């Protein structure tokens, strides 16, 4: 299941008119990375819940490369059901077997088949109903709830406070429908209080460390930072193959650290852009073109005059500025 129904309030102003899963990352809609990952693991059917801008989001998701997978939309446009409520509603499409759960605003190269095998083993040995792919910690200052793990058994023992550089959930899991017994049959329900905490208390929550490339695209700063980090990994050959193929299908390298989408058309000279930077989907005249791009600028849409000399990210006229970091 692909969780794509959030309001995206942390990503404002960019989510005012479109949902976060369809925002571009290196010219690729964010949700496409999860679809690639699911297809690579042999998944045949994907259920995606939608709420914010539901009609447009649903149409956009259907237009993505599905690799032959069946896409079913679980429509929450009338009422946002929360993490657990959304999963409960989608069970009518998911059936009674364990399934993958992925957040559409996160990209990672967690090995789904390995995660699935670990879940099967934990279920057979001690009745695990949900298995979380955990990350040992990210090298920046964003805080995530700590998952405390008994490494010998692979059992999650408690949920800690939000902290930096501590193990946390990547947003990818395997869920057995049995993990949803505490979720009300209808209406909104919170994931932590009705799925996660009951599973920990009953000793049926498993976890496995899945060191991987991982990005949370939850805020403008994180979205911007992901672009710059992906550019660096493209330049140094450190990007996972599945991501490299997808990005190079959408983007072009003009110079060292300078990337654009294939749709880019402008008379701006890449020699005047401060690497790293990314520019996409601009079709404009000289009159509307910014003379410089950067330093560390990421922009999509119609050009904004004089976005030059700024570090930040923009989309179709909206701009958020950052100091280079």
CSV table of C-alpha atoms in Angstrom, one decimal:
chain,number,residue,atom,x,y,z
A,1,UNK,CA,0.0,0.0,0.0
A,2,UNK,CA,1.2,3.5,-0.9
A,3,UNK,CA,0.3,6.1,1.7
A,4,UNK,CA,-0.4,9.2,-0.4
A,5,UNK,CA,-3.3,10.9,1.4
A,6,UNK,CA,-1.6,13.4,3.7
A,7,UNK,CA,-2.3,17.1,3.6
A,8,UNK,CA,1.3,18.1,3.2
A,9,UNK,CA,1.0,21.1,5.6
A,10,UNK,CA,4.8,21.0,6.3
A,11,UNK,CA,5.4,21.4,2.6
A,12,UNK,CA,3.5,24.6,2.2
A,13,UNK,CA,3.4,26.8,0.0
A,14,UNK,CA,4.1,24.1,-2.6
A,15,UNK,CA,1.3,21.8,-1.6
A,16,UNK,CA,-1.4,24.5,-1.7
A,17,UNK,CA,-2.4,23.3,-5.2
A,18,UNK,CA,-1.0,19.8,-5.5
A,19,UNK,CA,-0.3,16.8,-3.3
A,20,UNK,CA,3.2,16.1,-2.0
A,21,UNK,CA,3.6,12.7,-3.7
A,22,UNK,CA,3.5,14.2,-7.1
A,23,UNK,CA,6.0,17.0,-6.5
A,24,UNK,CA,9.2,16.5,-8.6
A,25,UNK,CA,12.5,15.3,-7.2
A,26,UNK,CA,15.2,15.6,-9.8
A,27,UNK,CA,12.4,15.9,-12.3
A,28,UNK,CA,10.8,12.7,-11.2
A,29,UNK,CA,7.5,12.6,-9.3
A,30,UNK,CA,8.3,11.5,-5.7
A,31,UNK,CA,5.7,8.6,-5.8
A,32,UNK,CA,7.5,7.2,-8.9
A,33,UNK,CA,10.4,6.1,-6.8
A,34,UNK,CA,8.2,4.0,-4.5
A,35,UNK,CA,6.4,2.4,-7.5
A,36,UNK,CA,9.8,1.5,-9.1
A,37,UNK,CA,10.8,-0.1,-5.8
A,38,UNK,CA,7.6,-2.1,-5.5
A,39,UNK,CA,7.7,-3.3,-9.1
A,40,UNK,CA,11.4,-4.3,-8.6
A,41,UNK,CA,10.2,-6.5,-5.6
A,42,UNK,CA,7.7,-8.3,-7.8
A,43,UNK,CA,4.6,-6.6,-6.6
A,44,UNK,CA,1.6,-6.9,-8.9
A,45,UNK,CA,-1.0,-4.7,-7.2
A,46,UNK,CA,-0.7,-1.3,-5.5
A,47,UNK,CA,-3.3,0.4,-3.4
A,48,UNK,CA,-2.8,4.2,-3.0
A,49,UNK,CA,-5.0,6.3,-0.7
A,50,UNK,CA,-5.7,9.8,-1.8
A,51,UNK,CA,-7.3,12.9,-0.1
A,52,UNK,CA,-5.7,16.3,-0.9
A,53,UNK,CA,-6.5,17.3,-4.4
A,54,UNK,CA,-7.8,13.8,-4.8
A,55,UNK,CA,-9.0,13.9,-8.4
A,56,UNK,CA,-5.8,15.5,-9.8
A,57,UNK,CA,-3.6,13.3,-7.6
A,58,UNK,CA,-5.4,10.1,-8.7
A,59,UNK,CA,-5.1,11.0,-12.3
A,60,UNK,CA,-1.5,11.9,-11.9
A,61,UNK,CA,-0.7,8.6,-10.1
A,62,UNK,CA,-2.4,6.7,-12.9
A,63,UNK,CA,-0.2,8.5,-15.5
A,64,UNK,CA,3.1,7.3,-13.8
A,65,UNK,CA,5.1,4.3,-14.9
A,66,UNK,CA,3.3,1.4,-13.2
A,67,UNK,CA,5.5,-1.4,-14.7
A,68,UNK,CA,2.3,-3.3,-15.5
A,69,UNK,CA,1.1,-3.2,-11.8
A,70,UNK,CA,-2.6,-2.7,-11.1
A,71,UNK,CA,-3.2,0.6,-9.3
A,72,UNK,CA,-6.3,0.9,-7.1
A,73,UNK,CA,-7.2,4.2,-5.6
A,74,UNK,CA,-8.6,4.3,-2.1
A,75,UNK,CA,-10.5,7.6,-2.1
A,76,UNK,CA,-10.5,9.5,1.2
A,77,UNK,CA,-11.6,12.8,-0.4
A,78,UNK,CA,-14.7,13.1,1.8
A,79,UNK,CA,-12.8,12.3,5.1
A,80,UNK,CA,-9.1,12.0,5.8
A,81,UNK,CA,-8.8,8.8,7.8
A,82,UNK,CA,-5.3,9.0,9.3
A,83,UNK,CA,-2.6,6.5,9.0
A,84,UNK,CA,-4.4,3.5,10.5
A,85,UNK,CA,-7.9,4.5,9.3
A,86,UNK,CA,-6.6,4.7,5.7
A,87,UNK,CA,-5.0,1.3,5.9
A,88,UNK,CA,-8.2,-0.2,7.4
A,89,UNK,CA,-10.3,1.2,4.6
A,90,UNK,CA,-7.9,-0.2,2.0
A,91,UNK,CA,-8.1,-3.7,3.3
A,92,UNK,CA,-11.0,-4.4,1.0
A,93,UNK,CA,-8.5,-4.2,-1.8
A,94,UNK,CA,-5.5,-5.6,0.0
A,95,UNK,CA,-7.0,-8.9,1.1
A,96,UNK,CA,-6.0,-11.0,4.1
A,97,UNK,CA,-2.3,-11.6,3.4
A,98,UNK,CA,0.7,-9.5,4.6
A,99,UNK,CA,1.5,-6.5,2.4
A,100,UNK,CA,4.1,-3.8,2.0
A,101,UNK,CA,3.4,-0.4,3.4
A,102,UNK,CA,5.3,2.6,2.0
A,103,UNK,CA,5.0,6.4,2.6
A,104,UNK,CA,4.8,8.2,-0.7
A,105,UNK,CA,6.7,11.2,0.6
A,106,UNK,CA,9.8,9.2,1.5
A,107,UNK,CA,12.3,7.5,-0.9
A,108,UNK,CA,14.6,4.8,0.2
A,109,UNK,CA,16.3,1.8,-1.3
A,110,UNK,CA,15.2,-0.7,1.4
A,111,UNK,CA,15.3,-4.2,0.0
A,112,UNK,CA,11.6,-5.1,0.1
A,113,UNK,CA,12.1,-8.8,-0.5
A,114,UNK,CA,14.6,-9.1,2.3
A,115,UNK,CA,12.2,-7.2,4.6
A,116,UNK,CA,9.4,-9.6,3.6
A,117,UNK,CA,11.5,-12.7,4.4
A,118,UNK,CA,12.5,-11.3,7.8
A,119,UNK,CA,8.8,-10.7,8.5
A,120,UNK,CA,7.9,-14.3,7.6
A,121,UNK,CA,10.6,-15.6,9.9
A,122,UNK,CA,9.6,-13.4,12.8
A,123,UNK,CA,6.0,-14.3,12.3
A,124,UNK,CA,6.8,-18.0,12.4
A,125,UNK,CA,9.1,-17.8,15.4
A,126,UNK,CA,7.1,-15.5,17.7
A,127,UNK,CA,4.0,-14.2,16.0
A,128,UNK,CA,5.1,-10.9,14.6
A,129,UNK,CA,2.3,-9.1,12.9
A,130,UNK,CA,4.2,-6.0,11.6
A,131,UNK,CA,7.8,-5.5,10.7
A,132,UNK,CA,9.4,-2.1,10.3
A,133,UNK,CA,12.4,-1.3,8.2
A,134,UNK,CA,14.6,0.8,10.5
A,135,UNK,CA,17.4,3.3,9.7
A,136,UNK,CA,20.3,3.5,12.2
A,137,UNK,CA,20.2,7.3,12.0
A,138,UNK,CA,20.6,10.2,9.5
A,139,UNK,CA,23.5,12.7,9.6
A,140,UNK,CA,21.4,15.8,9.9
A,141,UNK,CA,19.5,17.6,12.7
A,142,UNK,CA,16.0,16.5,12.0
A,143,UNK,CA,14.3,14.6,14.8
A,144,UNK,CA,12.4,11.3,14.5
A,145,UNK,CA,10.8,9.0,17.1
A,146,UNK,CA,13.4,6.4,18.3
A,147,UNK,CA,12.5,2.8,17.8
A,148,UNK,CA,14.2,0.6,20.5
A,149,UNK,CA,15.1,-2.8,19.2
A,150,UNK,CA,16.1,-6.1,20.8
A,151,UNK,CA,18.6,-7.0,18.1
A,152,UNK,CA,18.8,-10.7,19.2
A,153,UNK,CA,15.1,-11.4,18.5
A,154,UNK,CA,14.4,-8.5,16.1
A,155,UNK,CA,11.6,-7.4,18.4
A,156,UNK,CA,10.7,-3.7,18.9
A,157,UNK,CA,10.6,-3.2,22.7
A,158,UNK,CA,9.5,0.5,23.0
A,159,UNK,CA,9.0,3.8,21.2
A,160,UNK,CA,11.4,6.5,22.4
A,161,UNK,CA,11.3,10.2,22.2
A,162,UNK,CA,12.1,12.2,19.1
A,163,UNK,CA,15.8,12.6,18.8
A,164,UNK,CA,18.6,13.0,16.3
A,165,UNK,CA,21.0,10.2,15.2
A,166,UNK,CA,18.9,7.5,16.7
A,167,UNK,CA,17.2,4.5,15.0
A,168,UNK,CA,13.9,5.4,13.4
A,169,UNK,CA,11.3,4.0,11.0
A,170,UNK,CA,12.0,4.5,7.3
A,171,UNK,CA,8.4,4.7,6.4
A,172,UNK,CA,8.5,1.1,4.9
A,173,UNK,CA,7.0,-1.9,6.6
A,174,UNK,CA,5.3,-5.3,6.1
A,175,UNK,CA,1.9,-5.5,7.8
A,176,UNK,CA,-0.3,-8.5,8.5
A,177,UNK,CA,-4.0,-7.6,8.7
A,178,UNK,CA,-3.9,-9.0,12.2
A,179,UNK,CA,-2.0,-5.9,13.2
A,180,UNK,CA,-5.2,-3.8,12.6
A,181,UNK,CA,-7.4,-5.5,15.2
A,182,UNK,CA,-7.4,-2.3,17.4
A,183,UNK,CA,-8.3,0.0,14.5
A,184,UNK,CA,-12.0,1.0,14.4
A,185,UNK,CA,-13.9,-0.5,11.4
A,186,UNK,CA,-14.5,3.0,10.0
A,187,UNK,CA,-13.6,6.6,10.6
A,188,UNK,CA,-10.3,8.3,11.3
A,189,UNK,CA,-7.7,6.4,13.4
A,190,UNK,CA,-4.1,7.2,14.4
A,191,UNK,CA,-1.3,4.8,13.3
A,192,UNK,CA,0.8,5.1,16.5
A,193,UNK,CA,-2.1,4.6,19.0
A,194,UNK,CA,-4.0,1.9,17.2
A,195,UNK,CA,-1.3,-0.1,15.4
A,196,UNK,CA,2.2,0.7,16.6
A,197,UNK,CA,1.7,0.9,20.3
A,198,UNK,CA,-0.6,-2.2,20.6
A,199,UNK,CA,1.9,-4.2,18.6
A,200,UNK,CA,4.8,-3.2,20.8
A,201,UNK,CA,2.7,-3.9,24.0
A,202,UNK,CA,1.7,-7.4,22.7
A,203,UNK,CA,5.2,-8.2,21.6
A,204,UNK,CA,4.3,-8.6,18.0
A,205,UNK,CA,6.2,-5.7,16.5
A,206,UNK,CA,9.4,-6.6,14.7
A,207,UNK,CA,12.2,-4.5,13.2
A,208,UNK,CA,15.2,-4.9,11.0
A,209,UNK,CA,17.9,-2.4,10.4
A,210,UNK,CA,18.0,-1.6,6.7
A,211,UNK,CA,20.9,0.8,6.2
A,212,UNK,CA,20.0,2.5,3.0
A,213,UNK,CA,19.9,5.8,1.1
A,214,UNK,CA,16.9,7.5,2.6
A,215,UNK,CA,15.2,10.8,2.2
A,216,UNK,CA,12.2,12.4,3.9
A,217,UNK,CA,10.6,14.8,1.5
A,218,UNK,CA,8.4,16.3,4.2
A,219,UNK,CA,9.4,19.9,4.2
A,220,UNK,CA,10.8,22.5,1.7
A,221,UNK,CA,14.2,22.3,3.4
A,222,UNK,CA,14.3,18.5,3.2
A,223,UNK,CA,13.0,18.5,-0.4
A,224,UNK,CA,15.8,21.0,-1.3
A,225,UNK,CA,18.5,19.1,0.6
A,226,UNK,CA,17.5,15.8,-1.2
A,227,UNK,CA,18.1,17.5,-4.6
A,228,UNK,CA,21.6,18.6,-3.6
A,229,UNK,CA,22.5,15.3,-2.1
A,230,UNK,CA,21.2,13.3,-5.1
A,231,UNK,CA,23.2,15.6,-7.4
A,232,UNK,CA,26.3,14.8,-5.4
A,233,UNK,CA,25.7,11.1,-5.5
A,234,UNK,CA,25.0,11.2,-9.2
A,235,UNK,CA,28.3,13.0,-9.7
A,236,UNK,CA,30.3,10.6,-7.5
A,237,UNK,CA,28.6,7.4,-8.7
A,238,UNK,CA,27.1,6.5,-5.3
A,239,UNK,CA,23.5,6.5,-6.3
A,240,UNK,CA,21.5,3.3,-6.1
A,241,UNK,CA,21.1,1.8,-9.6
A,242,UNK,CA,17.3,1.9,-9.6
A,243,UNK,CA,17.3,5.7,-8.7
A,244,UNK,CA,20.0,6.5,-11.3
A,245,UNK,CA,18.1,4.9,-14.1
A,246,UNK,CA,14.9,6.7,-13.2
A,247,UNK,CA,16.6,10.1,-12.7
A,248,UNK,CA,18.6,9.8,-15.9
A,249,UNK,CA,15.4,9.0,-17.7
A,250,UNK,CA,14.1,12.4,-16.7
A,251,UNK,CA,17.1,14.7,-16.3
A,252,UNK,CA,20.2,15.8,-18.1
A,253,UNK,CA,23.7,16.7,-16.9
A,254,UNK,CA,24.7,20.0,-18.5
A,255,UNK,CA,27.9,20.5,-16.6
A,256,UNK,CA,29.6,19.4,-13.3
A,257,UNK,CA,26.8,19.5,-10.7
A,258,UNK,CA,24.4,21.2,-13.1
A,259,UNK,CA,21.3,19.2,-14.0
A,260,UNK,CA,18.0,20.0,-15.8
A,261,UNK,CA,15.0,18.1,-16.9
A,262,UNK,CA,14.7,17.0,-20.5
A,263,UNK,CA,11.9,19.6,-20.8
A,264,UNK,CA,14.2,22.5,-20.1
A,265,UNK,CA,14.5,25.1,-22.8
A,266,UNK,CA,16.3,28.4,-22.1
A,267,UNK,CA,19.1,30.6,-23.3
A,268,UNK,CA,20.6,30.7,-19.8
A,269,UNK,CA,24.3,29.7,-19.9
A,270,UNK,CA,25.2,26.8,-17.6
A,271,UNK,CA,28.7,28.3,-17.1
A,272,UNK,CA,27.1,31.0,-15.0
A,273,UNK,CA,25.3,28.6,-12.7
A,274,UNK,CA,26.8,27.9,-9.3
A,275,UNK,CA,27.1,24.1,-8.8
A,276,UNK,CA,25.2,22.2,-7.5
A,277,UNK,CA,21.9,23.3,-9.0
A,278,UNK,CA,18.8,21.9,-10.7
A,279,UNK,CA,16.4,23.6,-13.1
A,280,UNK,CA,13.4,21.9,-14.6
A,281,UNK,CA,10.4,22.5,-16.9
A,282,UNK,CA,11.3,26.1,-17.8
A,283,UNK,CA,10.3,27.3,-21.3
A,284,UNK,CA,10.8,31.0,-21.4
A,285,UNK,CA,12.2,34.0,-23.3
A,286,UNK,CA,15.4,35.9,-22.6
A,287,UNK,CA,13.3,38.6,-21.0
A,288,UNK,CA,12.0,36.2,-18.3
A,289,UNK,CA,15.2,34.3,-17.7
A,290,UNK,CA,17.2,34.8,-14.5
A,291,UNK,CA,20.8,35.6,-15.5
A,292,UNK,CA,22.4,33.4,-12.9
A,293,UNK,CA,21.2,30.3,-11.0
A,294,UNK,CA,22.4,29.5,-7.6
A,295,UNK,CA,24.3,29.0,-5.4
A,296,UNK,CA,22.5,25.7,-4.6
A,297,UNK,CA,19.3,26.7,-6.3
A,298,UNK,CA,16.5,24.2,-7.3
A,299,UNK,CA,13.7,25.5,-9.4
A,300,UNK,CA,10.7,24.3,-11.5
A,301,UNK,CA,8.2,26.2,-13.6
A,302,UNK,CA,8.1,29.7,-15.0
A,303,UNK,CA,11.3,31.6,-14.3
A,304,UNK,CA,11.4,34.1,-11.5
A,305,UNK,CA,13.5,37.2,-12.3
A,306,UNK,CA,16.6,37.5,-10.0
A,307,UNK,CA,16.2,34.2,-8.1
A,308,UNK,CA,20.0,34.3,-8.8
A,309,UNK,CA,22.3,34.5,-5.8
A,310,UNK,CA,19.9,32.5,-3.6
A,311,UNK,CA,20.1,29.1,-2.1
A,312,UNK,CA,16.7,27.6,-2.0
A,313,UNK,CA,13.9,25.8,-3.8
A,314,UNK,CA,11.0,27.0,-6.0
A,315,UNK,CA,8.0,25.6,-7.9
A,316,UNK,CA,5.8,27.6,-10.3
A,317,UNK,CA,6.3,31.0,-8.7
A,318,UNK,CA,6.6,30.0,-5.1
A,319,UNK,CA,10.1,30.2,-3.6
A,320,UNK,CA,11.7,29.3,-0.2
A,321,UNK,CA,15.2,30.6,0.5
A,322,UNK,CA,17.9,28.9,2.6
A,323,UNK,CA,21.4,29.4,3.5
A,324,UNK,CA,23.8,27.0,1.9
A,325,UNK,CA,24.3,24.0,4.1
